[in-house]
Amino acid sequence: MAENGNLDNVYADDVATFGDRLLAAREAAGLGQAELAAKLGVRDKTLAAWEEDLAEPRGNRLQMLAGMLNVSLRWLMTGIGDDPLEPGTAPAMVLPARMALADIARIRSDLTKLVAELDRVEGRLGELLVTEAAEA
């Protein structure tokens, strides 16, 4: 986070860190830390570590963050591009719609993993049935 702790300067290229931009975008979106962490499916302390520049999210979480916070991925990572909207200036449906899209992306990812697991179990069951039939 920027050393001065003042969010007025958080967008300045020479001062802002990833954590500063994340914090500012979260606040501009009107989200609490716990609320955003829950939407992302991460622990509160994980999000806090990102905002404090103690850790960095993986690529899939970066994309989700950008979508949920209504900022470009480029701006979130580098500070280059448009700043997030000031609190209360986003159209009423934009933030909930972006959060719903991020939820869909997370669910789709979970479903992909579940389908792969289902395929694996189905394959094992098929092998067991073939073995049983051969022994009968």
PDB file of N, CA and C in Angstrom, residues 18-20 22-23 26 32-58 61 65:
ATOM      1  N   PHE A  18       0.029  -2.583  -6.651  1.00  0.00           N
ATOM      2  CA  PHE A  18      -1.126  -3.418  -6.957  1.00  0.00           C
ATOM      3  C   PHE A  18      -2.115  -3.387  -5.794  1.00  0.00           C
ATOM      4  N   GLY A  19      -1.609  -3.520  -4.582  1.00  0.00           N
ATOM      5  CA  GLY A  19      -2.476  -3.513  -3.406  1.00  0.00           C
ATOM      6  C   GLY A  19      -3.255  -2.218  -3.257  1.00  0.00           C
ATOM      7  N   ASP A  20      -2.599  -1.091  -3.550  1.00  0.00           N
ATOM      8  CA  ASP A  20      -3.281   0.204  -3.496  1.00  0.00           C
ATOM      9  C   ASP A  20      -4.430   0.252  -4.491  1.00  0.00           C
ATOM     10  N   LEU A  22      -6.018  -2.272  -5.865  1.00  0.00           N
ATOM     11  CA  LEU A  22      -7.056  -3.218  -5.466  1.00  0.00           C
ATOM     12  C   LEU A  22      -7.931  -2.618  -4.367  1.00  0.00           C
ATOM     13  N   LEU A  23      -7.309  -2.049  -3.355  1.00  0.00           N
ATOM     14  CA  LEU A  23      -8.046  -1.420  -2.256  1.00  0.00           C
ATOM     15  C   LEU A  23      -8.936  -0.293  -2.774  1.00  0.00           C
ATOM     16  N   ARG A  26     -11.838  -1.667  -4.824  1.00  0.00           N
ATOM     17  CA  ARG A  26     -12.821  -2.319  -3.948  1.00  0.00           C
ATOM     18  C   ARG A  26     -13.678  -1.270  -3.254  1.00  0.00           C
ATOM     19  N   GLY A  32     -17.018  -4.333   0.954  1.00  0.00           N
ATOM     20  CA  GLY A  32     -16.156  -4.579   2.100  1.00  0.00           C
ATOM     21  C   GLY A  32     -15.177  -5.691   1.763  1.00  0.00           C
ATOM     22  N   GLN A  33     -14.121  -5.772   2.522  1.00  0.00           N
ATOM     23  CA  GLN A  33     -13.099  -6.791   2.280  1.00  0.00           C
ATOM     24  C   GLN A  33     -13.681  -8.200   2.399  1.00  0.00           C
ATOM     25  N   ALA A  34     -14.462  -8.437   3.439  1.00  0.00           N
ATOM     26  CA  ALA A  34     -15.054  -9.769   3.642  1.00  0.00           C
ATOM     27  C   ALA A  34     -16.032 -10.112   2.527  1.00  0.00           C
ATOM     28  N   GLU A  35     -16.791  -9.119   2.077  1.00  0.00           N
ATOM     29  CA  GLU A  35     -17.772  -9.342   1.008  1.00  0.00           C
ATOM     30  C   GLU A  35     -17.083  -9.732  -0.294  1.00  0.00           C
ATOM     31  N   LEU A  36     -16.034  -9.000  -0.666  1.00  0.00           N
ATOM     32  CA  LEU A  36     -15.318  -9.317  -1.897  1.00  0.00           C
ATOM     33  C   LEU A  36     -14.616 -10.666  -1.782  1.00  0.00           C
ATOM     34  N   ALA A  37     -14.020 -10.936  -0.652  1.00  0.00           N
ATOM     35  CA  ALA A  37     -13.344 -12.225  -0.454  1.00  0.00           C
ATOM     36  C   ALA A  37     -14.329 -13.376  -0.633  1.00  0.00           C
ATOM     37  N   ALA A  38     -15.521 -13.232  -0.073  1.00  0.00           N
ATOM     38  CA  ALA A  38     -16.538 -14.285  -0.202  1.00  0.00           C
ATOM     39  C   ALA A  38     -16.946 -14.467  -1.656  1.00  0.00           C
ATOM     40  N   LYS A  39     -17.126 -13.371  -2.378  1.00  0.00           N
ATOM     41  CA  LYS A  39     -17.502 -13.451  -3.797  1.00  0.00           C
ATOM     42  C   LYS A  39     -16.422 -14.146  -4.616  1.00  0.00           C
ATOM     43  N   LEU A  40     -15.160 -13.918  -4.242  1.00  0.00           N
ATOM     44  CA  LEU A  40     -14.034 -14.523  -4.961  1.00  0.00           C
ATOM     45  C   LEU A  40     -13.777 -15.963  -4.544  1.00  0.00           C
ATOM     46  N   GLY A  41     -14.318 -16.339  -3.392  1.00  0.00           N
ATOM     47  CA  GLY A  41     -14.060 -17.675  -2.877  1.00  0.00           C
ATOM     48  C   GLY A  41     -12.686 -17.808  -2.236  1.00  0.00           C
ATOM     49  N   VAL A  42     -12.204 -16.702  -1.642  1.00  0.00           N
ATOM     50  CA  VAL A  42     -10.921 -16.726  -0.934  1.00  0.00           C
ATOM     51  C   VAL A  42     -11.152 -16.282   0.505  1.00  0.00           C
ATOM     52  N   ARG A  43     -10.180 -16.530   1.354  1.00  0.00           N
ATOM     53  CA  ARG A  43     -10.274 -16.102   2.750  1.00  0.00           C
ATOM     54  C   ARG A  43     -10.051 -14.599   2.857  1.00  0.00           C
ATOM     55  N   ASP A  44     -10.633 -14.017   3.897  1.00  0.00           N
ATOM     56  CA  ASP A  44     -10.449 -12.584   4.147  1.00  0.00           C
ATOM     57  C   ASP A  44      -8.971 -12.235   4.235  1.00  0.00           C
ATOM     58  N   LYS A  45      -8.202 -13.095   4.920  1.00  0.00           N
ATOM     59  CA  LYS A  45      -6.779 -12.790   5.112  1.00  0.00           C
ATOM     60  C   LYS A  45      -6.014 -12.860   3.792  1.00  0.00           C
ATOM     61  N   THR A  46      -6.506 -13.648   2.837  1.00  0.00           N
ATOM     62  CA  THR A  46      -5.861 -13.703   1.520  1.00  0.00           C
ATOM     63  C   THR A  46      -6.042 -12.377   0.807  1.00  0.00           C
ATOM     64  N   LEU A  47      -7.273 -11.866   0.797  1.00  0.00           N
ATOM     65  CA  LEU A  47      -7.541 -10.575   0.165  1.00  0.00           C
ATOM     66  C   LEU A  47      -6.767  -9.469   0.878  1.00  0.00           C
ATOM     67  N   ALA A  48      -6.715  -9.528   2.199  1.00  0.00           N
ATOM     68  CA  ALA A  48      -5.955  -8.529   2.960  1.00  0.00           C
ATOM     69  C   ALA A  48      -4.482  -8.565   2.563  1.00  0.00           C
ATOM     70  N   ALA A  49      -3.932  -9.755   2.376  1.00  0.00           N
ATOM     71  CA  ALA A  49      -2.525  -9.880   1.972  1.00  0.00           C
ATOM     72  C   ALA A  49      -2.311  -9.278   0.589  1.00  0.00           C
ATOM     73  N   TRP A  50      -3.269  -9.447  -0.311  1.00  0.00           N
ATOM     74  CA  TRP A  50      -3.145  -8.834  -1.641  1.00  0.00           C
ATOM     75  C   TRP A  50      -3.147  -7.318  -1.521  1.00  0.00           C
ATOM     76  N   GLU A  51      -4.074  -6.781  -0.712  1.00  0.00           N
ATOM     77  CA  GLU A  51      -4.174  -5.328  -0.559  1.00  0.00           C
ATOM     78  C   GLU A  51      -2.952  -4.744   0.145  1.00  0.00           C
ATOM     79  N   GLU A  52      -2.289  -5.543   0.951  1.00  0.00           N
ATOM     80  CA  GLU A  52      -1.095  -5.079   1.666  1.00  0.00           C
ATOM     81  C   GLU A  52       0.190  -5.422   0.918  1.00  0.00           C
ATOM     82  N   ASP A  53       0.052  -5.927  -0.306  1.00  0.00           N
ATOM     83  CA  ASP A  53       1.197  -6.301  -1.150  1.00  0.00           C
ATOM     84  C   ASP A  53       2.091  -7.345  -0.496  1.00  0.00           C
ATOM     85  N   LEU A  54       1.485  -8.242   0.269  1.00  0.00           N
ATOM     86  CA  LEU A  54       2.231  -9.338   0.885  1.00  0.00           C
ATOM     87  C   LEU A  54       2.135 -10.605   0.048  1.00  0.00           C
ATOM     88  N   ALA A  55       1.179 -10.635  -0.864  1.00  0.00           N
ATOM     89  CA  ALA A  55       0.978 -11.768  -1.764  1.00  0.00           C
ATOM     90  C   ALA A  55       0.283 -11.247  -3.011  1.00  0.00           C
ATOM     91  N   GLU A  56       0.276 -12.064  -4.058  1.00  0.00           N
ATOM     92  CA  GLU A  56      -0.386 -11.678  -5.306  1.00  0.00           C
ATOM     93  C   GLU A  56      -1.335 -12.786  -5.736  1.00  0.00           C
ATOM     94  N   PRO A  57      -2.480 -12.400  -6.297  1.00  0.00           N
ATOM     95  CA  PRO A  57      -3.424 -13.418  -6.763  1.00  0.00           C
ATOM     96  C   PRO A  57      -2.947 -14.076  -8.048  1.00  0.00           C
ATOM     97  N   ARG A  58      -3.449 -15.282  -8.291  1.00  0.00           N
ATOM     98  CA  ARG A  58      -3.153 -15.960  -9.549  1.00  0.00           C
ATOM     99  C   ARG A  58      -3.981 -15.312 -10.655  1.00  0.00           C
ATOM    100  N   ARG A  61      -7.848 -15.335 -10.608  1.00  0.00           N
ATOM    101  CA  ARG A  61      -8.408 -14.435  -9.598  1.00  0.00           C
ATOM    102  C   ARG A  61      -8.266 -12.976 -10.039  1.00  0.00           C
ATOM    103  N   LEU A  65     -11.280 -10.427 -10.212  1.00  0.00           N
ATOM    104  CA  LEU A  65     -11.214  -9.151  -9.497  1.00  0.00           C
ATOM    105  C   LEU A  65     -11.544  -7.988 -10.421  1.00  0.00           C
TER     106      LEU A  65
END
